Coordinates of C-alpha atoms and ligand atoms in Angstrom, one line a residue:
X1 CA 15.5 -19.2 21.6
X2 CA 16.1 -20.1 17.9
X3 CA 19.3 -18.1 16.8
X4 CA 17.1 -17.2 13.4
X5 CA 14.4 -15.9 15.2
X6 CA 17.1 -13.6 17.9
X7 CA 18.7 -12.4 14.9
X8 CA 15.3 -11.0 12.7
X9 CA 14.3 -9.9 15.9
X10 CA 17.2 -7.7 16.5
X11 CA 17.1 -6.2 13.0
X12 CA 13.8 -5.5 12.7
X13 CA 14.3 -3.9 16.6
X14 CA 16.8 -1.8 14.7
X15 CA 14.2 -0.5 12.0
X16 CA 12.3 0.0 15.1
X17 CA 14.7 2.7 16.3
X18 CA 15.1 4.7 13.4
X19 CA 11.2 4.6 12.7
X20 CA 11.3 6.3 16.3
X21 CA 13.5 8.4 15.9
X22 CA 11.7 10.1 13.0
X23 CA 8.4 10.0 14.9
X24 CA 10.7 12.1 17.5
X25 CA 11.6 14.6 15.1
X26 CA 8.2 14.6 13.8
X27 CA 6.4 15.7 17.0
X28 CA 9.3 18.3 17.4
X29 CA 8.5 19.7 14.4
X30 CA 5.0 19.8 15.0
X31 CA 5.4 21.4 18.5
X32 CA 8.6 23.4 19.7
X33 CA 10.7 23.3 16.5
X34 CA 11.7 27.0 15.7
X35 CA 11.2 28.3 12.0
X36 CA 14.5 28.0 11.2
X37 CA 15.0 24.4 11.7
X38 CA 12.3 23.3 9.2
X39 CA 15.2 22.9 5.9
X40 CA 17.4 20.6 8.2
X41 CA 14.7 18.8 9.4
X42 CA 13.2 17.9 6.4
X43 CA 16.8 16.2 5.3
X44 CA 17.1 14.7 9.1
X45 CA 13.7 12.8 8.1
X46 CA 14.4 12.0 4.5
X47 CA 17.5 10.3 5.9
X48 CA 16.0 8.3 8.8
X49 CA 13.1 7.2 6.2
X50 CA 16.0 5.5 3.9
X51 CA 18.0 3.9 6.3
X52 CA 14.8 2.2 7.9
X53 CA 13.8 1.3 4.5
X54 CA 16.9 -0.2 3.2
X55 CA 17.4 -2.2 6.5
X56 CA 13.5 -3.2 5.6
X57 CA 14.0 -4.7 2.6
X58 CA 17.5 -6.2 3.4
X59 CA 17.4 -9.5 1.6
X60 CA 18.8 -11.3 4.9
X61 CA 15.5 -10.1 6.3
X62 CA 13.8 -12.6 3.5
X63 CA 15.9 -15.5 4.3
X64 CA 15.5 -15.4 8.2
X65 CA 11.4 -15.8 7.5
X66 CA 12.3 -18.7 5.0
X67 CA 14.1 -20.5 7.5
X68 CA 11.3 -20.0 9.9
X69 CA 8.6 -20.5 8.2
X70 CA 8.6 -24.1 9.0
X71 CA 8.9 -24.0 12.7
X72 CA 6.5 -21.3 12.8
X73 CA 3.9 -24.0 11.7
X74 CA 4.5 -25.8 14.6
X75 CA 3.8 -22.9 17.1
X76 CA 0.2 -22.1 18.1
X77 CA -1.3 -19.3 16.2
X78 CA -1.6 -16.6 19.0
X79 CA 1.9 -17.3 20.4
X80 CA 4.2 -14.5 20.1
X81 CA 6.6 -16.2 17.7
X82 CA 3.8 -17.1 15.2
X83 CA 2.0 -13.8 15.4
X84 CA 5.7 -11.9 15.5
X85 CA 7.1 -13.7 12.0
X86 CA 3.4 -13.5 10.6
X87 CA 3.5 -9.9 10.7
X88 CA 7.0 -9.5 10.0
X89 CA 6.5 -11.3 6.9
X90 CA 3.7 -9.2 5.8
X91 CA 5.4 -6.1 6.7
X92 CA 8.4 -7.3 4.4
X93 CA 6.6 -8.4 1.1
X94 CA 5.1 -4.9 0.7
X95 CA 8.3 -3.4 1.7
X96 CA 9.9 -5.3 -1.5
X97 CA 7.2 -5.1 -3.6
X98 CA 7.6 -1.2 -4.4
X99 CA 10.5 -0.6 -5.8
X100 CA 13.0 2.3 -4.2
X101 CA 12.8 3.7 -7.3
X102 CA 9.0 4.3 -7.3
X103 CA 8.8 5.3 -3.6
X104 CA 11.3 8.0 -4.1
X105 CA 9.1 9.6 -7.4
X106 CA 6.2 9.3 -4.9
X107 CA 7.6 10.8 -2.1
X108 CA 8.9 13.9 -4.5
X109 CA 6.0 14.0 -6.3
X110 CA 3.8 14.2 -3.1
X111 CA 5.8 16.8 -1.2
X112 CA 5.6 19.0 -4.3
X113 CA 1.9 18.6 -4.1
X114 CA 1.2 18.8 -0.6
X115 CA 3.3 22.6 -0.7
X116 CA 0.7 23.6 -3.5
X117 CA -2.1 22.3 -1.8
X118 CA -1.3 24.8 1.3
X119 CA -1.9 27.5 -0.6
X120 CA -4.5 26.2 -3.0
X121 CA -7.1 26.0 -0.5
X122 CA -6.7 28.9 1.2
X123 CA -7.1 30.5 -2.4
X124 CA -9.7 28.4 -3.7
X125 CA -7.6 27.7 -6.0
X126 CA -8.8 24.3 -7.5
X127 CA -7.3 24.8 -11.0
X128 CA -3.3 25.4 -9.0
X129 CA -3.8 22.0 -7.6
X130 CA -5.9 20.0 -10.2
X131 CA -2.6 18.9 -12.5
X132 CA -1.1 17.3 -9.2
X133 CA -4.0 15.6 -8.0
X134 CA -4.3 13.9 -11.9
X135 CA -0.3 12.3 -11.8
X136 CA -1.1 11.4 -7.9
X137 CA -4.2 9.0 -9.3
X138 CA -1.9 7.6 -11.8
X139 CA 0.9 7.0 -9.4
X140 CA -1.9 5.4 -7.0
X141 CA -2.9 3.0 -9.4
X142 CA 0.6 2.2 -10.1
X143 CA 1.2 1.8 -6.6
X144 CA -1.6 -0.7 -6.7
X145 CA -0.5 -2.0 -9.8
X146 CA 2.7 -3.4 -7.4
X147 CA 0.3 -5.7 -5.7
X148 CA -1.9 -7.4 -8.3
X149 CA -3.8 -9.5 -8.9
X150 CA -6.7 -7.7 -7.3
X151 CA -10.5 -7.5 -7.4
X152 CA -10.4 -3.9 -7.2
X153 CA -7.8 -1.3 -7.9
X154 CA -8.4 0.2 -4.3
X155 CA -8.2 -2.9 -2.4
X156 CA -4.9 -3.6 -1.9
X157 CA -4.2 0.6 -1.0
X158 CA -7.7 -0.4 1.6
X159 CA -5.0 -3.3 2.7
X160 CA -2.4 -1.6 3.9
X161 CA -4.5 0.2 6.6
X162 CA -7.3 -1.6 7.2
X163 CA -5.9 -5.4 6.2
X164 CA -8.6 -7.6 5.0
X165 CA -10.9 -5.0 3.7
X166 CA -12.1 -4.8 0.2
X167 CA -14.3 -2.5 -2.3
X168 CA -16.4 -5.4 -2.1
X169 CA -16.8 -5.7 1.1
X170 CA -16.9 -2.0 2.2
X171 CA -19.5 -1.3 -0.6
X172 CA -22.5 -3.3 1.7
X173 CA -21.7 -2.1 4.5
X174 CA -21.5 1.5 3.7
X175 CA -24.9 0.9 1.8
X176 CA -26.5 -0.5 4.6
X177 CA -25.6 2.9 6.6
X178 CA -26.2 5.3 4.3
X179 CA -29.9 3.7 3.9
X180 CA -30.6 4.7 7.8
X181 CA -28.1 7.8 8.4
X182 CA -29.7 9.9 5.2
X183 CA -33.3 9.9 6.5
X184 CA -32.3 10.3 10.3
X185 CA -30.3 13.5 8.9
X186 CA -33.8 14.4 7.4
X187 CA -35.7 13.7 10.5
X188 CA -33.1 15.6 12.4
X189 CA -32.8 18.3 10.7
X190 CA -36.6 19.4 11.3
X191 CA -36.2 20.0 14.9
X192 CA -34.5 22.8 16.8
X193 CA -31.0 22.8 17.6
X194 CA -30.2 23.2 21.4
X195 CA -28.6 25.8 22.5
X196 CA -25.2 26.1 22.9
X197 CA -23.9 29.1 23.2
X198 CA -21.9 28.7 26.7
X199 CA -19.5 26.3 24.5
X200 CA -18.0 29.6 23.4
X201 CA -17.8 31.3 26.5
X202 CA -14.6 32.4 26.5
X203 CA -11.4 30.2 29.0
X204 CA -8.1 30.7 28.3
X205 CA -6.0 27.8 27.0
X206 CA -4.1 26.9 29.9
X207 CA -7.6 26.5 32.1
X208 CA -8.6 24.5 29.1
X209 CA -5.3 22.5 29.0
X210 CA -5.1 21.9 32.8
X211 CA -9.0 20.7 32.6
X212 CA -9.0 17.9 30.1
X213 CA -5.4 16.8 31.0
X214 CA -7.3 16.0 34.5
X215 CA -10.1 14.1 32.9
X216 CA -7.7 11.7 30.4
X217 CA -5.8 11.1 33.7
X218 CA -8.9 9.8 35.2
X219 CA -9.8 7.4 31.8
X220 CA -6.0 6.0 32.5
X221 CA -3.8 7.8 30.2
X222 CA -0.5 7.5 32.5
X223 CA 1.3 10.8 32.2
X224 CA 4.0 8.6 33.5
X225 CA 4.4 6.8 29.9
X226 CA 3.3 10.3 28.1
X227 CA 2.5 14.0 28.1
X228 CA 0.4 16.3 26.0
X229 CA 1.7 19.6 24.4
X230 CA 0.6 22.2 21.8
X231 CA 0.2 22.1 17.8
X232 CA -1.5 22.4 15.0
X233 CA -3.5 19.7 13.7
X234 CA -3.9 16.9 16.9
X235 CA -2.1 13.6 16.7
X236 CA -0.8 10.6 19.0
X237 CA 2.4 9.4 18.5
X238 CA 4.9 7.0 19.7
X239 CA 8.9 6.8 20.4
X240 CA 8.3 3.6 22.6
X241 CA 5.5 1.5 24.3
X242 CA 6.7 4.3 27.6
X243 CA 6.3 7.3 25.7
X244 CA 2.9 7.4 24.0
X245 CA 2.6 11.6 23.3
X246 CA -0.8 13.3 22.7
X247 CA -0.9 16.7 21.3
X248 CA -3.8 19.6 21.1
X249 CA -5.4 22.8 20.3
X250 CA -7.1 25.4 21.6
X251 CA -9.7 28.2 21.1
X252 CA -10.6 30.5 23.7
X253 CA -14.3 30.6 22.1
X254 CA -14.4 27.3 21.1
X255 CA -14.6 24.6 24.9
X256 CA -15.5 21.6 22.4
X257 CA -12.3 22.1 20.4
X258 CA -9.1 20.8 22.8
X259 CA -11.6 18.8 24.7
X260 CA -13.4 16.6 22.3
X261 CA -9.8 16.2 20.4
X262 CA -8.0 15.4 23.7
X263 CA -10.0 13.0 24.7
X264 CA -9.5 11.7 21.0
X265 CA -6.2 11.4 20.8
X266 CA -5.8 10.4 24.8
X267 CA -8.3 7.3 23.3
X268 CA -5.5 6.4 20.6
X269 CA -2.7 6.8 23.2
X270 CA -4.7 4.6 25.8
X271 CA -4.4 1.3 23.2
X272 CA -1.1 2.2 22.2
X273 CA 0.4 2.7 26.0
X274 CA -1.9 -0.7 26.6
X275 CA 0.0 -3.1 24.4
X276 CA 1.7 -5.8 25.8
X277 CA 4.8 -4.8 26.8
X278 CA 6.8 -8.2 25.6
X279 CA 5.8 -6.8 22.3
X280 CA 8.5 -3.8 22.6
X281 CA 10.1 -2.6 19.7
X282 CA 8.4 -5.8 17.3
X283 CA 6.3 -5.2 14.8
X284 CA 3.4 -6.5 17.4
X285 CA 4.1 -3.1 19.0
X286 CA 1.1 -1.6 16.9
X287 CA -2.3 -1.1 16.5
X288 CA -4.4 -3.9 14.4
X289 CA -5.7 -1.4 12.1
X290 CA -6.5 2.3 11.2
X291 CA -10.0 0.9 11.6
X292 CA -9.6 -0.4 15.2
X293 CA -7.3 2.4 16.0
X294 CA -10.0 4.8 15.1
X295 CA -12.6 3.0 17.2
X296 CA -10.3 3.7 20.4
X297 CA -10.6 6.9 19.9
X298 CA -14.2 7.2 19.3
X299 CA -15.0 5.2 21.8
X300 CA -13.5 7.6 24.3
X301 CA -14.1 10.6 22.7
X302 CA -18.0 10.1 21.7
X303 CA -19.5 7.0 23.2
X304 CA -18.1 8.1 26.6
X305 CA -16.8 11.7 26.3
X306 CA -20.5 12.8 24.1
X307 CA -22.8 10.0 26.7
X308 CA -25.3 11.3 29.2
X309 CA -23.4 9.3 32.3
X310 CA -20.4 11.4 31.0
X311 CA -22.0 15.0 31.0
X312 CA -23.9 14.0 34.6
X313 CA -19.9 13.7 36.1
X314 CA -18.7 16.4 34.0
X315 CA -21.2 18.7 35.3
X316 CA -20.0 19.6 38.9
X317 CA -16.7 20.1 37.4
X318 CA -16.9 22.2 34.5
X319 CA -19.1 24.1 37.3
X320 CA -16.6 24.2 40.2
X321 CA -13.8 24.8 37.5
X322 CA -15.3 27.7 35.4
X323 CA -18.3 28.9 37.6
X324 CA -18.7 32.1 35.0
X325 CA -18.8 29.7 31.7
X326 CA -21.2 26.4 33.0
X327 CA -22.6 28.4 36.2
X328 CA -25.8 28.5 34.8
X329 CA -26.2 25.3 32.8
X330 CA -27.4 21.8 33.2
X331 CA -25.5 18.4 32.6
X332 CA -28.8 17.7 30.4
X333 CA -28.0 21.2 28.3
X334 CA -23.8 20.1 28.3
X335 CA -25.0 16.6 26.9
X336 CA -27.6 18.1 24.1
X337 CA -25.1 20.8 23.3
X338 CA -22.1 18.3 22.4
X339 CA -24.7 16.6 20.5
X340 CA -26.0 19.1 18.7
X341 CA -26.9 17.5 14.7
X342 CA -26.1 19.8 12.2
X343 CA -25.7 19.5 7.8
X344 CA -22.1 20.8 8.0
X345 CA -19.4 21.1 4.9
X346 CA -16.6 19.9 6.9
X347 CA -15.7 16.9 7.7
X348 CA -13.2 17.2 10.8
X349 CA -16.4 19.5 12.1
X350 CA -19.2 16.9 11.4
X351 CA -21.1 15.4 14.4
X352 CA -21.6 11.5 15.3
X353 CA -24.5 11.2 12.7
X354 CA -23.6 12.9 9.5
X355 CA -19.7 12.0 10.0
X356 CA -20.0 8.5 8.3
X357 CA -22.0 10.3 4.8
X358 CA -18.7 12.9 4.6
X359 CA -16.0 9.3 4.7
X360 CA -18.5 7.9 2.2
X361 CA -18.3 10.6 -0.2
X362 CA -14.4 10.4 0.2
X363 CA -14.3 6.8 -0.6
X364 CA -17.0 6.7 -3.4
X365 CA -15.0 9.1 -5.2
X366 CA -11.3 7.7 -4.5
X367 CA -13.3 4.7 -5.9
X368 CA -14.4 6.3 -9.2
X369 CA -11.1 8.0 -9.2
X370 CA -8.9 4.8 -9.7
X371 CA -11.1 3.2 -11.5
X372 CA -11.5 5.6 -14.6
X373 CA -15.1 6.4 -14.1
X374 CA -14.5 9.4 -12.8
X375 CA -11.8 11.9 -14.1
X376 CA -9.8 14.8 -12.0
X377 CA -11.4 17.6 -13.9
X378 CA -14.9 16.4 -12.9
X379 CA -14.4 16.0 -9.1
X380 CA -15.0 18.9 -8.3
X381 CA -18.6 18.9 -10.1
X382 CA -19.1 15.2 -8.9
X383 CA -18.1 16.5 -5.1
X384 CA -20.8 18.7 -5.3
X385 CA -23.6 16.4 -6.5
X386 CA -22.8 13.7 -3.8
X387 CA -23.3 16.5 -1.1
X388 CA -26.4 17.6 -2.1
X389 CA -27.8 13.8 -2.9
X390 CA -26.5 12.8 0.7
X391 CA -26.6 15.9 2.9
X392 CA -28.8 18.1 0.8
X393 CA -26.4 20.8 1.1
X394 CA -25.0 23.0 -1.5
X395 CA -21.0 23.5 -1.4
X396 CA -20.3 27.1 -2.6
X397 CA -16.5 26.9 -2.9
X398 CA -13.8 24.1 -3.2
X399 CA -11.8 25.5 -0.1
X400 CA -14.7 24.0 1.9
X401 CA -15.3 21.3 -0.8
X402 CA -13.1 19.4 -2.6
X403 CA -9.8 21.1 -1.1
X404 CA -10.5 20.6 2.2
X405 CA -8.4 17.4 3.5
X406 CA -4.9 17.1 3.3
X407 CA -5.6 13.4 2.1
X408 CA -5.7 13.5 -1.2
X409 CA -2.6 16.0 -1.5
X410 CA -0.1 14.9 1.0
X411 CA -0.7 11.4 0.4
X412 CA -2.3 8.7 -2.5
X413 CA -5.7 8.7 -3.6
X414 CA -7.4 5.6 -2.2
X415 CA -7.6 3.5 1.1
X416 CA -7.0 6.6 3.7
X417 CA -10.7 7.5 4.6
X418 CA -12.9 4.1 4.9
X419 CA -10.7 3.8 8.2
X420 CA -12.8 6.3 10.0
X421 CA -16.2 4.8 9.6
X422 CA -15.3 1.0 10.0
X423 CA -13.6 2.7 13.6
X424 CA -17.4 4.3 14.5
X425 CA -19.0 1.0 13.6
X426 CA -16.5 -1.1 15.7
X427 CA -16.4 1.7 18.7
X428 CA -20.3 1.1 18.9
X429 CA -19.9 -3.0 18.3
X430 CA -17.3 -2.8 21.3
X431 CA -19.1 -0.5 23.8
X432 CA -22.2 -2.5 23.2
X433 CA -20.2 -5.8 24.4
X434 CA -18.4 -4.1 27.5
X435 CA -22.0 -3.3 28.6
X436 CA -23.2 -7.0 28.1
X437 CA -20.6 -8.0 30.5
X438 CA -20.3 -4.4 33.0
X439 CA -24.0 -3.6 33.2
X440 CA -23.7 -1.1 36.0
X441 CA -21.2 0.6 32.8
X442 CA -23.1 3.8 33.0
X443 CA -23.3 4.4 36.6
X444 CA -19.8 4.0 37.1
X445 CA -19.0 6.5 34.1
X446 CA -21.2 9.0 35.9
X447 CA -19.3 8.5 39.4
X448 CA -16.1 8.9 36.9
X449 CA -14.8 5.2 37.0
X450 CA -13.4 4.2 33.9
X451 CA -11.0 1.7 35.1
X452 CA -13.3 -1.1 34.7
X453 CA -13.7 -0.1 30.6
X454 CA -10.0 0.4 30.3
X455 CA -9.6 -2.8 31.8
X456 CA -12.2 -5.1 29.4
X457 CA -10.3 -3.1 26.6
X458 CA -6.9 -3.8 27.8
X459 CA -7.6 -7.5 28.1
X460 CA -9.8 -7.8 24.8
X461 CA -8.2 -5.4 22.6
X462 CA -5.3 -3.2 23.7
X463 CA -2.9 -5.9 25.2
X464 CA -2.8 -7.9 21.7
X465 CA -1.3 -4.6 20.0
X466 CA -0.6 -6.3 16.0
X467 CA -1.0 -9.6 16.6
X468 CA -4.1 -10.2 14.8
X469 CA -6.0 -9.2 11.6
X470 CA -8.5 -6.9 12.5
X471 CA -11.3 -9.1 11.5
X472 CA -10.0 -12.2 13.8
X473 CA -9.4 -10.1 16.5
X474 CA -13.2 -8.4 16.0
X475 CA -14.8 -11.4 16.9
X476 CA -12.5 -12.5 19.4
X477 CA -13.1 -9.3 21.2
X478 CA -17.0 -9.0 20.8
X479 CA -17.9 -12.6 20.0
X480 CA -19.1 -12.2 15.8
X481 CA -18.1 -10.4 13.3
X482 CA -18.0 -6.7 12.1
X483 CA -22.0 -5.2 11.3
X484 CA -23.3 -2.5 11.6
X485 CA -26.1 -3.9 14.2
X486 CA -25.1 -2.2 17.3
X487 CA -23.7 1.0 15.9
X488 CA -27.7 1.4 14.0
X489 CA -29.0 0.8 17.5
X490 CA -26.5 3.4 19.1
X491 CA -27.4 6.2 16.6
X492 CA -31.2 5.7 16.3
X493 CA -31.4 5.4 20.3
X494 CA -29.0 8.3 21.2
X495 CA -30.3 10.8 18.7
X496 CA -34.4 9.5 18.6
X497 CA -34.4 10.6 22.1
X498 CA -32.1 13.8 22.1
X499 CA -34.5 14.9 19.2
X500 CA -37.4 13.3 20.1
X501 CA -38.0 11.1 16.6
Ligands
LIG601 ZN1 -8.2 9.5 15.2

């Protein structure tokens, strides 16, 4: 192999390690790290986060792509070369494009804000916070300001997530589903509600545990190359294509809780333990896209986990497993229940239908934010208005309004949230194509098969890790481009009969 190629391919296996080793001391600190550790630990990650982005921006790095640039024309576009200097080079030109100097005020200013945040919203606090949030939107546009020119001053913080997105393009589509999710909200919320009180029968958290950890088993999620532990706030992680970790929570009155977000996070860790494993410690060794990476875990968690085939093999289980709990109910009562449609003020709580109108909200606003249009002092106000306009519900605090994600306080304003939706459209776009060429799909989820699904996504999603922009590999996957189309005819279908519209 080209000695130019062998030698950015060892340096960039390098950044690879230390990146790693963070995400190591991450998920220790997020799981069996003892109080006392936390001072240390924050330096121990400071100092991993510089070396990998010194080696990043190394100007060697720069000169290895120029010298194979040109043979990289030669190679076919999907050949592992191509698509591992392609990405490489993109990864590198934002890396230099921010200067060390900014990333460090950023990284200051954001960990002072984050700290305030925690005890803002507890508080209610929105005036402790509102001062912080104001210097974050400036150094978001200036963060943006790195990579003009631009359309919009979100796109290019849109890019770095979800690459080939735009304002301009997100603005349709999230139009298009507000025009149908708003009155089906309406419609919806004119019926009863099932019941679903057994969800909070009490089971301790080690029956809970030891239950889903069974049932990601059975969707593939190799134990082998992984393990699940305890934490706060669930997350997937990564050390190495062999050790893709899940973590959850549990309440004893509260079934939906570690299951739904197992089965969440077990859907991120199935793409992620999926990649080719060629792709090892490249930048290849990646999802596409928050977008697709969020339509993994959808897909498992609600078109799947929250399905009728789902609830009809679930049943026996949850009866033989917790007789006292699901004794007396039926797999038609489980699947209503975990379906249940409700105008909530949380996001992280919202259901599969009014989920998409809470991201919208997020990214309107972030919009307004970094444009000018809107200012700090008025989000609150603003926040308030949009939730009544799309959800007709009134917020009566900020801890439950405009305080409630870490998002906007831990991070920049701009480009984290349109993620979430363009995953639920995709999830729905996917499933619908699986179907097309597995019609018998749904009976084999209901005998608890799920190797043929993990094997259409392995070969037309999970296996290609980074290798292509989210769009080409979209409609390579599913055979056209992203819409909305087969997500519209997911919601109406699922939800028209569960609530007889
Ligand atoms: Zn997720």
């Amino acid at each position: 192999m080209n000695p130019h190629f062998q030698d950015l391919r060892t340096r960039l296996a390098e950044i690879d390690d230390l990146r790693s080793a963070g995400a190591l001391l991450s998920w220790d600190q997020a799981t069996y790290m003892p109080p006392g550790g936390a001072l240390a630990r924050g330096r121990q990650l400071s100092t991993l986060s510089r070396l990998a982005h010194e080696k990043s921006i190394d100007p060697r790095i720069g000169e290895l792509l120029e010298a194979l640039a040109p043979q990289v024309l030669e190679l076919p576009h999907d050949s592992f070369e191509a698509s591992f200097v392609r990405q490489a080079r993109r990864n590198f030109d934002r890396s230099r494009r921010v200067p060390a100097e900014f990333e460090a005020r950023l990284s200051d200013h954001l960990s002072v804000a984050y700290q305030k945040w925690t005890v803002a919203r507890p508080a209610n606090d929105w005036k402790a916070v509102q001062g912080d949030l104001e210097k974050t939107v400036e150094l978001s546009r200036e963060l943006a300001g790195f990579f003009a020119p631009f359309e919009h001053i979100v796109d290019p913080l849109i890019d770095f997530s979800d690459q080939g997105f735009t304002v301009a393009k997100l603005r349709p589509l999230f139009a298009e589903l507000r025009e149908f999710l708003v009155p089906l909200v309406e419609e919806i919320a004119s019926r009863p509600r099932p019941r679903d009180d057994f969800l909070r029968r009490p089971i301790s958290e080690e029956q809970q545990f030891k239950f889903v950890n069974e049932i990601v088993r059975g969707f593939g999620y190799d134990f082998e190359r992984g393990r699940s532990d305890k934490t706060h706030h669930p997350f997937m992680t990564k050390f190495s294509l062999g050790d893709v970790r899940i973590t959850t929570r549990a309440r004893e009155d509260n079934f939906s809780e570690a299951f739904f977000s197992s089965l969440h996070e077990a859907g991120h860790a199935l793409y992620e333990q999926n990649i080719d494993p060629r792709f090892e410690a490249t930048p290849l060794a990646d999802g596409a896209s928050s977008g697709v990476h969020e339509a993994q875990s959808r897909l498992w968690e609600n078109l799947v986990g929250r399905s009728r085939a789902f609830s009809k093999y679930l049943q026996p289980r949850l009866q033989a497993e917790f007789p006292a709990q699901f004794g007396d109910v039926s797999s038609d009562e489980f699947y209503a229940a975990v379906n249940s449609v409700g105008r909530s003020l949380i996001r992280t709580d919202a259901d599969e239908v009014t989920y998409n109108l809470h991201v919208m909200i997020r990214f309107e606003l972030e919009c307004a934010l970094l444009e000018g249009s809107l200012q700090v002092a008025d989000l609150p106000q603003a926040w308030r208005e949009k939730y009544k306009s799309y959800l007709n519900i009134e917020v009566p605090d900020d801890r439950d309004g405009v305080l409630q994600d870490v998002h906007w306080f831990g991070g920049t304003v701009g480009g984290a949230f349109q993620g979430y939706t363009l995953g639920n459209i995709l999830s729905a776009q996917l499933f619908e194509r699986v179907r097309a060429d597995e019609p018998s799909l749904d009976e084999q989820i209901e005998r608890g098969e799920f190797n043929t699904l993990l094997t259409w996504l392995r070969d037309h999603v999970y296996r290609y890790g980074a290798q292509f922009e989210p769009s080409e590999l979209v409609e390579r996957a599913t055979g056209s481009a992203l819409g909305i189309e087969p997500y519209r005819k997911y919601l109406q279908g699922k939800f028209g009969a569960l609530y007889q519209l």
